[in-house]
Structure formats: C-alpha cells, structure tokens
mmCIF file of C-alpha atoms and ligand atoms in Angstrom:
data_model
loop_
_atom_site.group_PDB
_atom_site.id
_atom_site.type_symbol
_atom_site.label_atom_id
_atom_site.label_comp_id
_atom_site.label_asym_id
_atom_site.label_seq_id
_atom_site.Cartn_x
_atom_site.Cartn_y
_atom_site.Cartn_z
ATOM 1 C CA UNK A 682 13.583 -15.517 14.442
ATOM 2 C CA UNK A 683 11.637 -12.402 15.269
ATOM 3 C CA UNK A 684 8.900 -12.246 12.363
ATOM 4 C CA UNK A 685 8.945 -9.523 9.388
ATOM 5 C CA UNK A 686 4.955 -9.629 10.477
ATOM 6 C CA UNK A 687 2.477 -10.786 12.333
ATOM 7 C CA UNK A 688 -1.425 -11.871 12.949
ATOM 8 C CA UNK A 689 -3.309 -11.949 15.824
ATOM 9 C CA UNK A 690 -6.832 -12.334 16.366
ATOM 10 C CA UNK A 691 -8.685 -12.197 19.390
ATOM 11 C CA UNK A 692 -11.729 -13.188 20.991
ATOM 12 C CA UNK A 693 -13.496 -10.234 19.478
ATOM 13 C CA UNK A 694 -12.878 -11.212 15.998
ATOM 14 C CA UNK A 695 -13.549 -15.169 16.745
ATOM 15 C CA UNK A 696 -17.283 -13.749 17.746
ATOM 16 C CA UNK A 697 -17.989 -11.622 14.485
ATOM 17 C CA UNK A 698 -16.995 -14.259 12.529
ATOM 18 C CA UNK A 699 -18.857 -17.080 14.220
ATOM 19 C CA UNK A 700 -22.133 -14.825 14.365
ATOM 20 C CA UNK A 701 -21.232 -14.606 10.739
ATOM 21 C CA UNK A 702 -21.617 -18.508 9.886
ATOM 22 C CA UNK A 703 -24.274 -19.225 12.317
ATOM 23 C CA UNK A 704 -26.641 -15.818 10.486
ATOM 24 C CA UNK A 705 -25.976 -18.760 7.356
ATOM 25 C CA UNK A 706 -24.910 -15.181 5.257
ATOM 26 C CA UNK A 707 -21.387 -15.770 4.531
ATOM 27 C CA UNK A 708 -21.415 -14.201 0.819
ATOM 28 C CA UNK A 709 -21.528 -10.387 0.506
ATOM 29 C CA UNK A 710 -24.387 -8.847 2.726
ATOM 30 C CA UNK A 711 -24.419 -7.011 5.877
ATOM 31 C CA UNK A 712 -21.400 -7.607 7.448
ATOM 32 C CA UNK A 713 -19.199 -6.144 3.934
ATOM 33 C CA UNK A 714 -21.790 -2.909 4.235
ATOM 34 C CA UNK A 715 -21.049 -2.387 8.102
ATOM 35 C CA UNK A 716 -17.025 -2.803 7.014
ATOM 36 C CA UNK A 717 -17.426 -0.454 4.190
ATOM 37 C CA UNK A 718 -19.428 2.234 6.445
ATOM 38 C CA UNK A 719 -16.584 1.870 9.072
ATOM 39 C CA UNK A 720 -13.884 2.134 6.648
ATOM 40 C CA UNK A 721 -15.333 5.578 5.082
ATOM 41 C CA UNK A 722 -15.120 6.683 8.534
ATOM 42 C CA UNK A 723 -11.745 5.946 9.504
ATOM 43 C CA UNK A 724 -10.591 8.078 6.336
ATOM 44 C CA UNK A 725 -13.236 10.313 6.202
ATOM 45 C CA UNK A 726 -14.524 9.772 3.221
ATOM 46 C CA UNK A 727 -17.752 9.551 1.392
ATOM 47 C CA UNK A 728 -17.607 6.353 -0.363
ATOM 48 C CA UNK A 729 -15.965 3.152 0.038
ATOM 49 C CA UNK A 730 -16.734 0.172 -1.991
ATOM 50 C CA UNK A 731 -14.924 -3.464 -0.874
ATOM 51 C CA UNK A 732 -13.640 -5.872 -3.070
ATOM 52 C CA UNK A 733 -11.546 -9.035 -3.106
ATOM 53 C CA UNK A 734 -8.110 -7.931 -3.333
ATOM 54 C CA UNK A 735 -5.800 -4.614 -3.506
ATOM 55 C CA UNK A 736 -4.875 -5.935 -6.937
ATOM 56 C CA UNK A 737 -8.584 -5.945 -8.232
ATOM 57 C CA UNK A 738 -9.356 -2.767 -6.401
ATOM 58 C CA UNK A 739 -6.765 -1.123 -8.460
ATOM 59 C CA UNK A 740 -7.914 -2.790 -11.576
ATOM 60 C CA UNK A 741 -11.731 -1.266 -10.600
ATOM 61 C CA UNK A 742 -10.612 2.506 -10.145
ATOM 62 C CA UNK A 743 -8.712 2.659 -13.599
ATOM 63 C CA UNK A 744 -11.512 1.183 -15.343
ATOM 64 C CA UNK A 745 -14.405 3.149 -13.322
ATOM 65 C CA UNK A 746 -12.359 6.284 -13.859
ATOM 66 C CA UNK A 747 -12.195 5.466 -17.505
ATOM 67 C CA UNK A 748 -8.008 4.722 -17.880
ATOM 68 C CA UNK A 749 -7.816 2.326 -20.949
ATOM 69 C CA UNK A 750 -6.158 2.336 -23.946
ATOM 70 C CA UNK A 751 -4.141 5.152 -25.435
ATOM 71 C CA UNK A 752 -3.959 6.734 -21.891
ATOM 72 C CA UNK A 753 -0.810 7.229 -20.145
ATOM 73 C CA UNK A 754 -0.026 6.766 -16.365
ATOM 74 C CA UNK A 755 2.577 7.691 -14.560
ATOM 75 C CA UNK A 756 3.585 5.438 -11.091
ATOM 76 C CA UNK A 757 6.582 5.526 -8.877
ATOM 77 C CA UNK A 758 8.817 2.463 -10.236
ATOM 78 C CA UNK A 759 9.365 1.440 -6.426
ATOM 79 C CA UNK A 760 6.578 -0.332 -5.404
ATOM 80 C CA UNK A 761 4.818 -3.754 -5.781
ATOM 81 C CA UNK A 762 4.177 -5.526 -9.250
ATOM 82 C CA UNK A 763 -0.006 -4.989 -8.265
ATOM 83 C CA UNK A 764 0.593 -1.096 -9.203
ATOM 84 C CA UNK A 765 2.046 -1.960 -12.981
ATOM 85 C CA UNK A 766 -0.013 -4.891 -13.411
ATOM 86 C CA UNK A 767 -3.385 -3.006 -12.916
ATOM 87 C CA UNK A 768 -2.311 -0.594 -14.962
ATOM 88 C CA UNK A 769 -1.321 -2.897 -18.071
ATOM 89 C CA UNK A 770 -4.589 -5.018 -17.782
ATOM 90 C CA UNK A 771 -6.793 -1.606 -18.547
ATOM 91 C CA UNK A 772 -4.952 -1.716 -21.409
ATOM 92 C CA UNK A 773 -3.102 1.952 -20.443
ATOM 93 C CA UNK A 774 0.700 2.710 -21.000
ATOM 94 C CA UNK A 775 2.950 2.768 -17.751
ATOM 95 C CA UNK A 776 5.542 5.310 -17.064
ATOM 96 C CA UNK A 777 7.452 6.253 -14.565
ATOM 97 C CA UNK A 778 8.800 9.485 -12.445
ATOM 98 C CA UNK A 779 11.389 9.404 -9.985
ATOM 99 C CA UNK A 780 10.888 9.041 -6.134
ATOM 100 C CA UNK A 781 11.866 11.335 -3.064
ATOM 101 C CA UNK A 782 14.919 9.877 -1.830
ATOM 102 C CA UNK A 783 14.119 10.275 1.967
ATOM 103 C CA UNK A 784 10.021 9.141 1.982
ATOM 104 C CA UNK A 785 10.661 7.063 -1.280
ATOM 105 C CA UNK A 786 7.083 8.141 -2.639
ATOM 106 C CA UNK A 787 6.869 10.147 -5.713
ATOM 107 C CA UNK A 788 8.721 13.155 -6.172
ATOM 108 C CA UNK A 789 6.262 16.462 -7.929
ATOM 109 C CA UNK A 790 9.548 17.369 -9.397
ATOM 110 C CA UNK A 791 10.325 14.329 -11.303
ATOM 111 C CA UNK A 792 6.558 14.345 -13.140
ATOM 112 C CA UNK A 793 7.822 16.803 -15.459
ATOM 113 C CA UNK A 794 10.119 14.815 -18.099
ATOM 114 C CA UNK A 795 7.466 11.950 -18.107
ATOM 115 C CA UNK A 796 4.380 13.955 -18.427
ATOM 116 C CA UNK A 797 2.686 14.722 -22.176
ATOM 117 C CA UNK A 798 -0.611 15.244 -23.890
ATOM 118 C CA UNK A 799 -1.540 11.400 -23.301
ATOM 119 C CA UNK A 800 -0.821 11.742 -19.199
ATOM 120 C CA UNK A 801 -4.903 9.878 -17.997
ATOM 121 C CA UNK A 802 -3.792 9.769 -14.308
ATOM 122 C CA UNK A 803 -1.040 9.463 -11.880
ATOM 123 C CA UNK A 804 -0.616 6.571 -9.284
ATOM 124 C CA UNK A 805 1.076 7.923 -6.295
ATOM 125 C CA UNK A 806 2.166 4.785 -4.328
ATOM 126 C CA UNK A 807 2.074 5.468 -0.443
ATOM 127 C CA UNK A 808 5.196 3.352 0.180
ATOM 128 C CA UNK A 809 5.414 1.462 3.676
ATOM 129 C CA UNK A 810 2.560 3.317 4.812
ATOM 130 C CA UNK A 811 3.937 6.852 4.872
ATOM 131 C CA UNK A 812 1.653 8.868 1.904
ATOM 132 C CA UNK A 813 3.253 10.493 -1.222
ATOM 133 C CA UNK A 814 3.199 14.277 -1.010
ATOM 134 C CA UNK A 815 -0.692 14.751 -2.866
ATOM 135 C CA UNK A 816 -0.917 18.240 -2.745
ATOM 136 C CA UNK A 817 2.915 18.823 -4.464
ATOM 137 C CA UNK A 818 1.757 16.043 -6.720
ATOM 138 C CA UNK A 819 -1.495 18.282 -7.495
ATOM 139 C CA UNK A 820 0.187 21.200 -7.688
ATOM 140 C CA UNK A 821 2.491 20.172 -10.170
ATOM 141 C CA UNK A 822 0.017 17.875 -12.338
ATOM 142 C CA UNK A 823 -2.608 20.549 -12.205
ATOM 143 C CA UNK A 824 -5.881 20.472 -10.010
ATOM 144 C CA UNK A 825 -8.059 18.220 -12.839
ATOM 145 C CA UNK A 826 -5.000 15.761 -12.822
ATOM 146 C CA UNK A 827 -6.674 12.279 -12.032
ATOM 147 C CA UNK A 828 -5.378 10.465 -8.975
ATOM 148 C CA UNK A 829 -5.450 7.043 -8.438
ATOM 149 C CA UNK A 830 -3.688 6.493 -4.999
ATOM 150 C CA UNK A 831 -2.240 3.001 -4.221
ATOM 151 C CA UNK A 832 -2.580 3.206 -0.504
ATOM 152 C CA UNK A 833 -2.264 -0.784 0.061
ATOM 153 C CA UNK A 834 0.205 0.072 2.829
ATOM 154 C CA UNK A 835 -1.012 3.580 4.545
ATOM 155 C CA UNK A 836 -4.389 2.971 5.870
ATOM 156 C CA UNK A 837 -5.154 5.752 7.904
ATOM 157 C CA UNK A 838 -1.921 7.844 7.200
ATOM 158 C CA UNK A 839 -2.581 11.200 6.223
ATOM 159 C CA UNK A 840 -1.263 14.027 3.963
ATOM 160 C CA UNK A 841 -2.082 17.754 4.957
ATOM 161 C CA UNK A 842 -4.207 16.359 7.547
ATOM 162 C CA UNK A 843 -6.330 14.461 4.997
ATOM 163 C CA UNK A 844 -6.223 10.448 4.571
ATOM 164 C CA UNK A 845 -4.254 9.081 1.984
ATOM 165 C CA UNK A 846 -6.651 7.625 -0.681
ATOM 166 C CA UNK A 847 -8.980 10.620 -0.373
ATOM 167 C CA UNK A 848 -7.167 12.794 -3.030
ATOM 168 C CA UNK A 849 -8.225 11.218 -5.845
ATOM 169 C CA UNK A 850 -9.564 7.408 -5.565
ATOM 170 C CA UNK A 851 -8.203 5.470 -3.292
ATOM 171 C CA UNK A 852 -7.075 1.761 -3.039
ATOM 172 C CA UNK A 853 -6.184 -0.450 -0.147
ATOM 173 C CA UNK A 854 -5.740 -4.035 0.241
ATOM 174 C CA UNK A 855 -6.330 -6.114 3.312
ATOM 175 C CA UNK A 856 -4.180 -9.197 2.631
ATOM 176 C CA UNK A 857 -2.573 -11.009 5.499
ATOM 177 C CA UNK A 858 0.485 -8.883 5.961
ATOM 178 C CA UNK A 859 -0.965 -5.262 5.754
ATOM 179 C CA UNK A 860 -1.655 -2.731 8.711
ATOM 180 C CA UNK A 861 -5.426 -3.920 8.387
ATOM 181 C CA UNK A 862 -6.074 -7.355 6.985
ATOM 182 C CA UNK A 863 -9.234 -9.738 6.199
ATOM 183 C CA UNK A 864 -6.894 -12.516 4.371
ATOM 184 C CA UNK A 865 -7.652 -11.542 1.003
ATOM 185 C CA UNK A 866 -9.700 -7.698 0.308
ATOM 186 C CA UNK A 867 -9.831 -4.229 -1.061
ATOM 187 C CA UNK A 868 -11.412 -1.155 -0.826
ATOM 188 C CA UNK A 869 -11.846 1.403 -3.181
ATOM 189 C CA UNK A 870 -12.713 4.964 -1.306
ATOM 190 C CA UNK A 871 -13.940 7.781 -3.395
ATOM 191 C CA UNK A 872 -15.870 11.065 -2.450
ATOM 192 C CA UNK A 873 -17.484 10.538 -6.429
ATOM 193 C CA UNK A 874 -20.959 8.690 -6.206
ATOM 194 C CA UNK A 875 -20.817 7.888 -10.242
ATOM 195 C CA UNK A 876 -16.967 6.362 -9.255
ATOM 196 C CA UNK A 877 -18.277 4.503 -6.366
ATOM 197 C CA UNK A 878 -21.317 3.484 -8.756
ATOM 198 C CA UNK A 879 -19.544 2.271 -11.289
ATOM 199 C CA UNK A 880 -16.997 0.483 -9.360
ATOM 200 C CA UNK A 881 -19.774 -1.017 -7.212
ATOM 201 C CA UNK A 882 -21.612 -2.252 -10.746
ATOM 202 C CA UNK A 883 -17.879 -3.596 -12.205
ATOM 203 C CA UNK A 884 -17.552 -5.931 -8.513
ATOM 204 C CA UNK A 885 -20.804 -7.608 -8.764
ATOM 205 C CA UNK A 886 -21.322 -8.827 -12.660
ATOM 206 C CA UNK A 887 -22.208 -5.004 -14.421
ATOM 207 C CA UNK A 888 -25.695 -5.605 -12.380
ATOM 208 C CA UNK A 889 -27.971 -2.391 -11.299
ATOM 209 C CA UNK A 890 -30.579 -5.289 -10.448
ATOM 210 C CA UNK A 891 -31.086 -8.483 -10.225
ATOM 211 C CA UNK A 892 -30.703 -9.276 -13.916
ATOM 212 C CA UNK A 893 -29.998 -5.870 -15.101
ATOM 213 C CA UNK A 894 -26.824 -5.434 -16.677
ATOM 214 C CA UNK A 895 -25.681 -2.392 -17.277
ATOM 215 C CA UNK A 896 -21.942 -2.936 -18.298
ATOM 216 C CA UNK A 897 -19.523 -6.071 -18.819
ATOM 217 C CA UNK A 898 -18.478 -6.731 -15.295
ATOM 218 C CA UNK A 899 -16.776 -8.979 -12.954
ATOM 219 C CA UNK A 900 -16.789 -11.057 -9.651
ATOM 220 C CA UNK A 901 -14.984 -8.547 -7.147
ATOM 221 C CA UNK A 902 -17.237 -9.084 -4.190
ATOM 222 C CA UNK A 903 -15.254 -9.414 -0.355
ATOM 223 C CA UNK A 904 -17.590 -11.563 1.504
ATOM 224 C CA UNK A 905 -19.305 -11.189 4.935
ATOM 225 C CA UNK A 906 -16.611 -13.559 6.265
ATOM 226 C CA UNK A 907 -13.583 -11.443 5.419
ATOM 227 C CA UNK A 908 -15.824 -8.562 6.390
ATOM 228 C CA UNK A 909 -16.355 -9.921 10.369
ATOM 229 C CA UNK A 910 -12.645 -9.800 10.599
ATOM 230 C CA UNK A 911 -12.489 -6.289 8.686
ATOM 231 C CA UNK A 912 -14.918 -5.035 10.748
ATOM 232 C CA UNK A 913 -12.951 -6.047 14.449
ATOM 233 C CA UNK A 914 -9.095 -5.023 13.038
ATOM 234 C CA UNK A 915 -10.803 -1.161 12.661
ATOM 235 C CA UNK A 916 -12.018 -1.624 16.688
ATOM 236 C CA UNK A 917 -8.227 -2.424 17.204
ATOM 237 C CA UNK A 918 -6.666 0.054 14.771
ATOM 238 C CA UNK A 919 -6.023 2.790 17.135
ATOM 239 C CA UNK A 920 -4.046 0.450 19.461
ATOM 240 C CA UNK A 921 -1.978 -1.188 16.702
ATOM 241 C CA UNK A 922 -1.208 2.200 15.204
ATOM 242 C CA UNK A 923 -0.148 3.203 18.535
ATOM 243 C CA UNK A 924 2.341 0.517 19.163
ATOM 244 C CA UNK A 925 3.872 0.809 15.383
ATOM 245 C CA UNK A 926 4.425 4.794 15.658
ATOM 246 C CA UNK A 927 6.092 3.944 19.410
ATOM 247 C CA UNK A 928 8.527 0.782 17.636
ATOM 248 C CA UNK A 929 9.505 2.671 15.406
ATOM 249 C CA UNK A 930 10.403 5.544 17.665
ATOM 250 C CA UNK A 931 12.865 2.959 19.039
ATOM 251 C CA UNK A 932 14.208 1.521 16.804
ATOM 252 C CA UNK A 933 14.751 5.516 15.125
ATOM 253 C CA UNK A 934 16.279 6.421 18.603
ATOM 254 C CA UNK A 935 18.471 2.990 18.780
ATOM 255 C CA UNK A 936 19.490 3.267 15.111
ATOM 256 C CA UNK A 937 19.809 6.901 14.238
ATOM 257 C CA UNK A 938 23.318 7.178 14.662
ATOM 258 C CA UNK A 939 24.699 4.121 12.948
ATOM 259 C CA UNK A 940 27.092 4.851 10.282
ATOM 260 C CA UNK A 941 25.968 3.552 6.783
ATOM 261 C CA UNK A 942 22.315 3.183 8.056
ATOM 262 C CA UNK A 943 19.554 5.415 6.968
ATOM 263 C CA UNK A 944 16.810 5.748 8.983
ATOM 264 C CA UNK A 945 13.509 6.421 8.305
ATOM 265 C CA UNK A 946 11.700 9.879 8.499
ATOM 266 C CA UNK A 947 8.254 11.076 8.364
ATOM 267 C CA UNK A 948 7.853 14.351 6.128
ATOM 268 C CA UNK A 949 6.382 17.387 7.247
ATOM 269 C CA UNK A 950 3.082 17.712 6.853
ATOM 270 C CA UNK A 951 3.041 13.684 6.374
ATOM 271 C CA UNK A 952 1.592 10.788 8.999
ATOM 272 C CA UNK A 953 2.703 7.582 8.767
ATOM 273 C CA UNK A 954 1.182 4.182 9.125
ATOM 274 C CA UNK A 955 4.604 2.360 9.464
ATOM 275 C CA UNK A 956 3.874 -1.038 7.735
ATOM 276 C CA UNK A 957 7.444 -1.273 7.026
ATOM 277 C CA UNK A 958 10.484 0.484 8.945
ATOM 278 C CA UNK A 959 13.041 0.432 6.204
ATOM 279 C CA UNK A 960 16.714 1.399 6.481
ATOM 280 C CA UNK A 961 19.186 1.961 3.953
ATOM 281 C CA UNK A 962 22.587 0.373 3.761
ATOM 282 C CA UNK A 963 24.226 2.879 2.121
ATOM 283 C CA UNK A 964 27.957 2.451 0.836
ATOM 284 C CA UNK A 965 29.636 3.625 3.952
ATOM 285 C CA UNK A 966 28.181 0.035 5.117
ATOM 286 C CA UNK A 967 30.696 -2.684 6.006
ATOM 287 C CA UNK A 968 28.531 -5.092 3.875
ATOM 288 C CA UNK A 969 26.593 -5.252 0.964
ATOM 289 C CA UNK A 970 22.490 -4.821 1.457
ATOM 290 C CA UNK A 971 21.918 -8.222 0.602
ATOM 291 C CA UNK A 972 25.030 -9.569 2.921
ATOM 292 C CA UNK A 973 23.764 -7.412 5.800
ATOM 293 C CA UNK A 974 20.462 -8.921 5.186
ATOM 294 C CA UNK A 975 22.170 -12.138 5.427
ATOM 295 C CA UNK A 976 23.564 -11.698 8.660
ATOM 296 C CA UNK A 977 20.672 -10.200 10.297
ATOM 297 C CA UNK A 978 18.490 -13.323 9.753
ATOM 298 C CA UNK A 979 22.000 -15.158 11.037
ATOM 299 C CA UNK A 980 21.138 -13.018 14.463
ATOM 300 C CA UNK A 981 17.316 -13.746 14.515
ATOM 301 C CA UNK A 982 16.278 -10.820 12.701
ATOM 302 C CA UNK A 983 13.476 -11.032 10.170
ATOM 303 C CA UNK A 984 14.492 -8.842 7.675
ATOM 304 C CA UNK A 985 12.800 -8.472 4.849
ATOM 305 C CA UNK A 986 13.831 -6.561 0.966
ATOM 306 C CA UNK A 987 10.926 -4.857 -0.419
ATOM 307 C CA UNK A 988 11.708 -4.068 -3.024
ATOM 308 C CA UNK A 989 14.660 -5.939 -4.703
ATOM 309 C CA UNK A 990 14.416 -4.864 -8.289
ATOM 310 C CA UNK A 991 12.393 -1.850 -9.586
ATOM 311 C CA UNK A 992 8.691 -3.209 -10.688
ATOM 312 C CA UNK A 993 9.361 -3.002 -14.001
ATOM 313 C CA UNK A 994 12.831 -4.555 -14.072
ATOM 314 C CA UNK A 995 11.636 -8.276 -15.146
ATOM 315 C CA UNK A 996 11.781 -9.928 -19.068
ATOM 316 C CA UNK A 997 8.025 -9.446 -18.590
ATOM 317 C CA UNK A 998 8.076 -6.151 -18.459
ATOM 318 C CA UNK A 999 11.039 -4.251 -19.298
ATOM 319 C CA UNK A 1000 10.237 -5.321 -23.107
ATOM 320 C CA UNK A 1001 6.280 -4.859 -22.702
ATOM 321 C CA UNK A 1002 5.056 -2.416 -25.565
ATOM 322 C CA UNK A 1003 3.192 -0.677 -22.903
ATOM 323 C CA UNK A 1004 5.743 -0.105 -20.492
ATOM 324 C CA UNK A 1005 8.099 2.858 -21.057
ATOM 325 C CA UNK A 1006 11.165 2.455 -18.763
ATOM 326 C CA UNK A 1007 11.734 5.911 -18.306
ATOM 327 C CA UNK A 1008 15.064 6.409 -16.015
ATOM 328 C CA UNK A 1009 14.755 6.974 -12.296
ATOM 329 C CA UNK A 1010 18.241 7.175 -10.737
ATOM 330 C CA UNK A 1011 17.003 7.565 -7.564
ATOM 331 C CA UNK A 1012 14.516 4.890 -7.004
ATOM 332 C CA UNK A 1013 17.253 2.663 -8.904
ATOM 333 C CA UNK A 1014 20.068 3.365 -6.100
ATOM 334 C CA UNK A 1015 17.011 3.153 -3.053
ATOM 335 C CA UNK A 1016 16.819 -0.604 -4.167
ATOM 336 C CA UNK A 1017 19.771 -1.801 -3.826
ATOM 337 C CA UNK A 1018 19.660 -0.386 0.329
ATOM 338 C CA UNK A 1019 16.440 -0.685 1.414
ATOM 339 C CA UNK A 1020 15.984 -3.248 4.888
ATOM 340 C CA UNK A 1021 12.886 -3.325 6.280
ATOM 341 C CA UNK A 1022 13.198 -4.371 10.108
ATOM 342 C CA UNK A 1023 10.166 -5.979 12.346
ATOM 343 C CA UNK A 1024 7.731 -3.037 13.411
ATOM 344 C CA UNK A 1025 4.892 -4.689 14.191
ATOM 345 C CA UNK A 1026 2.158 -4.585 17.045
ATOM 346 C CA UNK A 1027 3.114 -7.653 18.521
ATOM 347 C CA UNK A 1028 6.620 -7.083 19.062
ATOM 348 C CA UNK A 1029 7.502 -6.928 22.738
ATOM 349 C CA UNK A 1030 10.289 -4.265 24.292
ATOM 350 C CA UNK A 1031 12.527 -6.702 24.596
ATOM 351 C CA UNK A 1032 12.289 -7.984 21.318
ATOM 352 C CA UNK A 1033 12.765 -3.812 19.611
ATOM 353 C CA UNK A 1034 15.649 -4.219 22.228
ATOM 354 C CA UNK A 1035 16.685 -7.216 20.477
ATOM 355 C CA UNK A 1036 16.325 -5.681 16.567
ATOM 356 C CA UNK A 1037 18.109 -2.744 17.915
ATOM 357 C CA UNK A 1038 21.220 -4.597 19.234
ATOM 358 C CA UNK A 1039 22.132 -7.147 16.783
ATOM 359 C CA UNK A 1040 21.103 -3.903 13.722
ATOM 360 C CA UNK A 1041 23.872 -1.880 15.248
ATOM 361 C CA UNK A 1042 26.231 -5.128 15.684
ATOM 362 C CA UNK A 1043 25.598 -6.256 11.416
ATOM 363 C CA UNK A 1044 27.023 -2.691 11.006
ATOM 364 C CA UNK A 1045 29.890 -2.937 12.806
ATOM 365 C CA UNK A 1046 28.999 -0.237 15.948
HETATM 366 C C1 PLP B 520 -0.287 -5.380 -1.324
HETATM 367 C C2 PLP B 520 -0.181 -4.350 -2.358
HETATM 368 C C3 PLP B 520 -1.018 -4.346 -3.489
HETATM 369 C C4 PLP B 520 -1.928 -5.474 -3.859
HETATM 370 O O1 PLP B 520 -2.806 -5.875 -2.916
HETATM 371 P P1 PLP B 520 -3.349 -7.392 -2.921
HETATM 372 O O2 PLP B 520 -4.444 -7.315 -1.905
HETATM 373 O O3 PLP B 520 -2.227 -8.262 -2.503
HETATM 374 O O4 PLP B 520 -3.858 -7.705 -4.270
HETATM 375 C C5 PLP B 520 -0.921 -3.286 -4.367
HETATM 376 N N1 PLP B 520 -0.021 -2.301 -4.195
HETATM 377 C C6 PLP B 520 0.816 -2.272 -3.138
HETATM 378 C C7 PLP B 520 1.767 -1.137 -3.000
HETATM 379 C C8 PLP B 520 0.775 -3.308 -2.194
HETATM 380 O O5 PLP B 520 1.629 -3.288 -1.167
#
C-alpha cells in the first residue's frame, strides 16, 4: 500500500537530537527558542511562541485574545474536531459559515447570516494546507474583526503574499502527520507582544518569574527534544515543499480530466502547502465516495477521508448548548466526496505514476 503519509528523518535530525540529550537539557530551553526564532522567520512574523500540541495552541490564542464566555465564534464546519473543541473549552459559543466549494476554506460571503452583536472572532481553517481567503474574510468582518487562524495544515502557505497565520494569530501543530512535525507541538505566531506575552505566561504555569504568578495557567511547554527535530524539518522545508507542489502537479495533470473527479485548485492570489490532495467523487462517479475509497485501498492506494462527517455532526456536539448548527449546504455535500490521495515528499515517480493509474481505473477511464 502506498502510505496516506510519511516520516523520514535523516542524519541531520539524529545529530540535533543527540546533541540535545548529551547538553542533559531536554525540557524547554534553547533548542524550543532557536525553533521558535526559525519558525517566525519562515512566516515572517514577529512572534512565535511553541507549545505542546495544535490543540493547546488553539486553546492559548482564544484565551490570550480574551474569547470566553458569552462570545461567539464563527469556524468553517469542515475541519478537524481540535477547531470546535478549543473553542468550547474557553467556554465561547461555536457557529458556523459555509465554505468555498472549490478551496473548501471559508467563504466571506457566507459570514453574513451567522454574524451578530456577540461575533468575538472568526477561525478561518486553512484546509489541507491551502489558506482561507483572509483579506475577503477581513473585508467582510470588518478590519477590527479578531482572527484566530487554524493553520495546522498550511505552514508556510500564503494569502496575498503574506503567511497564513499572520492575519490575525496564528496556530499550527507539528504532530506526526503534518507538513512540519516534532511528534507532538504547536506554535502560536502573532505580530502582538501582549498576545505573545500572555500566551507565553498561560504555557508555562501563569509565571513572569520564577514564582511569580501572574494568572491561572497551564503546562503547554514543547520541549528541547521535539524542538531538535523542529528545528532540522525547517532546514528541509524548502525541499519537501518542492516535491509536494511538483506531486501534485501530477497527479492534477494525470487526473484532471476524469469524469466524476474533482481536482484540486489553488485560488488566485492563494499558495498552497498541499498536506492533502483531495478529490471529489462527485455523482457523475460510477461509485459511491466511500466505495471508491474502498477500491482504491483494493489497488494499493492509501486513501484517506478527511473529513467524513462535518465537526459538529456527533451526539456530543450537535446537542451541545454551545454549539449552534447553523446550515452549511455546501460543506455538507463536500463531505460526502472528498478523497485525499498520497502527496507526500517521499513518494517516488513511479509511485504518482502508480496513484495516477489505478485513480483513473476506480473511475472507470
Ligand atoms: C492537526 C490539527 C489540529 C490539532 O493539532 P494537534 O497538534 O493534533 O493537537 C487542529 N486543527 C486542524 C485543522 C488540524 O489539522
């Protein structure tokens, strides 16, 4: 089976990592503040702050940007559970706006409907690594609109030639599967020093100083481990950006003509980051999505469904008090077609050779 994803780590990283265990300073110290520097300057931002997980990192800029109870937000219903769950732990309500049917982000002209008096902040979600359109999104929501960008997926893609996650405050995660990956981590980027301050102070305990406490905090702190192989996937980014752009140029040029398959496009004005190449089975398909899924993985191909169900369409959810279910027709049809194929770094020719073949055989060309 050719893998949805793949890790690889090379002699570069092993050396970081064992400099890291034989310095004996494996917690959060140097290594985390090199990451973070390197980070900023990838996106070009001012301020980047690491933590343990996308998840938390999310958690951190709602709370740091003051989101809690009684505020609204409004997210794109197609993305990953993190998004919502942040959200409902700040204590804020969660509503939704429709998506852009071709880059599956957020669509400016679906905010209207969902948007009131109790609107705190939207979470654009830069889905599969390709960003939501920020400066429609501003446009619409007016310039002092708070942003809060879920960019777990688009590290590095940008947006009117600026880096997703620099609009407003940005969050990334670098668990195993993403573009950029130390395991388990986060980053929160920011160009606000009282943002960064705060979400700095919420990571490590509510402590200015040893000792000094300045609010209730938490444990958020990435260590100098994770860091070391942060710190060698950025020397390597360019390269594995590279190779994803040129895949999924293939597999566009192999695939682009199949009947009942929608390929992916990048929007003007948009870069993108490709951690997913998703399709859509639409009805002129001779199967179902999940039978075409089916037979893919028959041929060797790891496909992979993200997302089946809209995020908020569990018990747990769809009957939360703080979750408002507001109808999106278009993220609701996207669901039930969306195939993400294997575009990863590793792949060899032959194996994009491979996707492409047995793709166009599941639908019958
Ligand atoms: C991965 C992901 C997260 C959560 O990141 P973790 O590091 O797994 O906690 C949040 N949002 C989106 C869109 C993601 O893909």
């Amino acid at each position: 089976m050719i893998p949805i994803t793949s890790v690889q780590f090379g002699a570069d990283t092993e050396e970081l990592v064992l400099g890291v265990l034989r310095s004996g300073h494996i917690a959060q110290g140097p290594m985390v503040a090199r990451f973070e520097s390197e980070f900023a300057e990838l996106l070009g931002v001012e301020h980047a702050v690491a933590v343990s997980n996308g998840t938390v990192s999310l958690l951190a800029a709602l709370q740091a940007a003051g989101v809690g109870p009684g505020s609204e937000v409004i997210t794109s219903p197609f993305t990953f559970v993190a998004t919502i769950n942040a959200a409902v732990h700040v204590g804020a309500t969660v509503r939704f706006a429709d998506i852009e049917p071709d880059t599956m982000c957020l669509d400016p002209s679906a905010l209207e409907p969902v948007r009131n008096e109790r609107t705190a902040a939207l979470m654009p979600v830069h889905i599969f690594g390709q960003p939501a359109d920020m400066p429609g999104l501003i446009a619409t929501a007016g310039e002092d609109t708070l942003m809060i960008e879920d960019a777990a997926q688009a590290h590095g893609a940008e947006v009117a030639e600026r880096a997703a996650g620099t609009y407003g405050i940005g969050s990334f995660s670098f668990y195993a599967t993403k573009n950029l990956t130390t395991g388990e981590g986060g980053m929160v980027t920011t160009n606000d020093a009282a943002i960064a301050d705060t979400v700095r102070l919420l990571s490590n305990q509510g402590m200015r100083a040893r000792y000094q406490y300045e609010m209730p905090g938490y444990n958020l702190r990435l260590t100098d481990l994770q860091a070391a192989v942060g710190v060698s996937q950025l020397a390597g980014y360019d390269e594995v950006l590279r190779r994803r752009r040129a895949n999924a140029a293939a597999l566009t040029a192999g695939l682009a003509d199949v009947e009942g398959c929608i390929c992916p496009t990048v929007a003007d004005g948009r870069t993108h980051v490709w951690h997913q190449y998703t399709i859509r089975a639409t009805g002129d398909a001779p199967r179902s999505r999940d039978a075409t899924v089916e037979a893919l993985h028959a041929a060797g191909i790891g496909a992979g469904v993200y997302y089946p169900k809209l995020a908020w369409d569990y018990d747990c959810f769809s009957g939360h008090p703080r979750i408002v279910t507001d109808p999106t027709p278009i993220a609701a049809e996207v669901v039930g077609q969306v195939i993400s194929l294997p575009v990863h770094a590793a792949l060899t020719d032959a194996e994009i050779d491979q996707i492409i073949t047995e793709t166009r055989k599941v639908f019958g060309c």
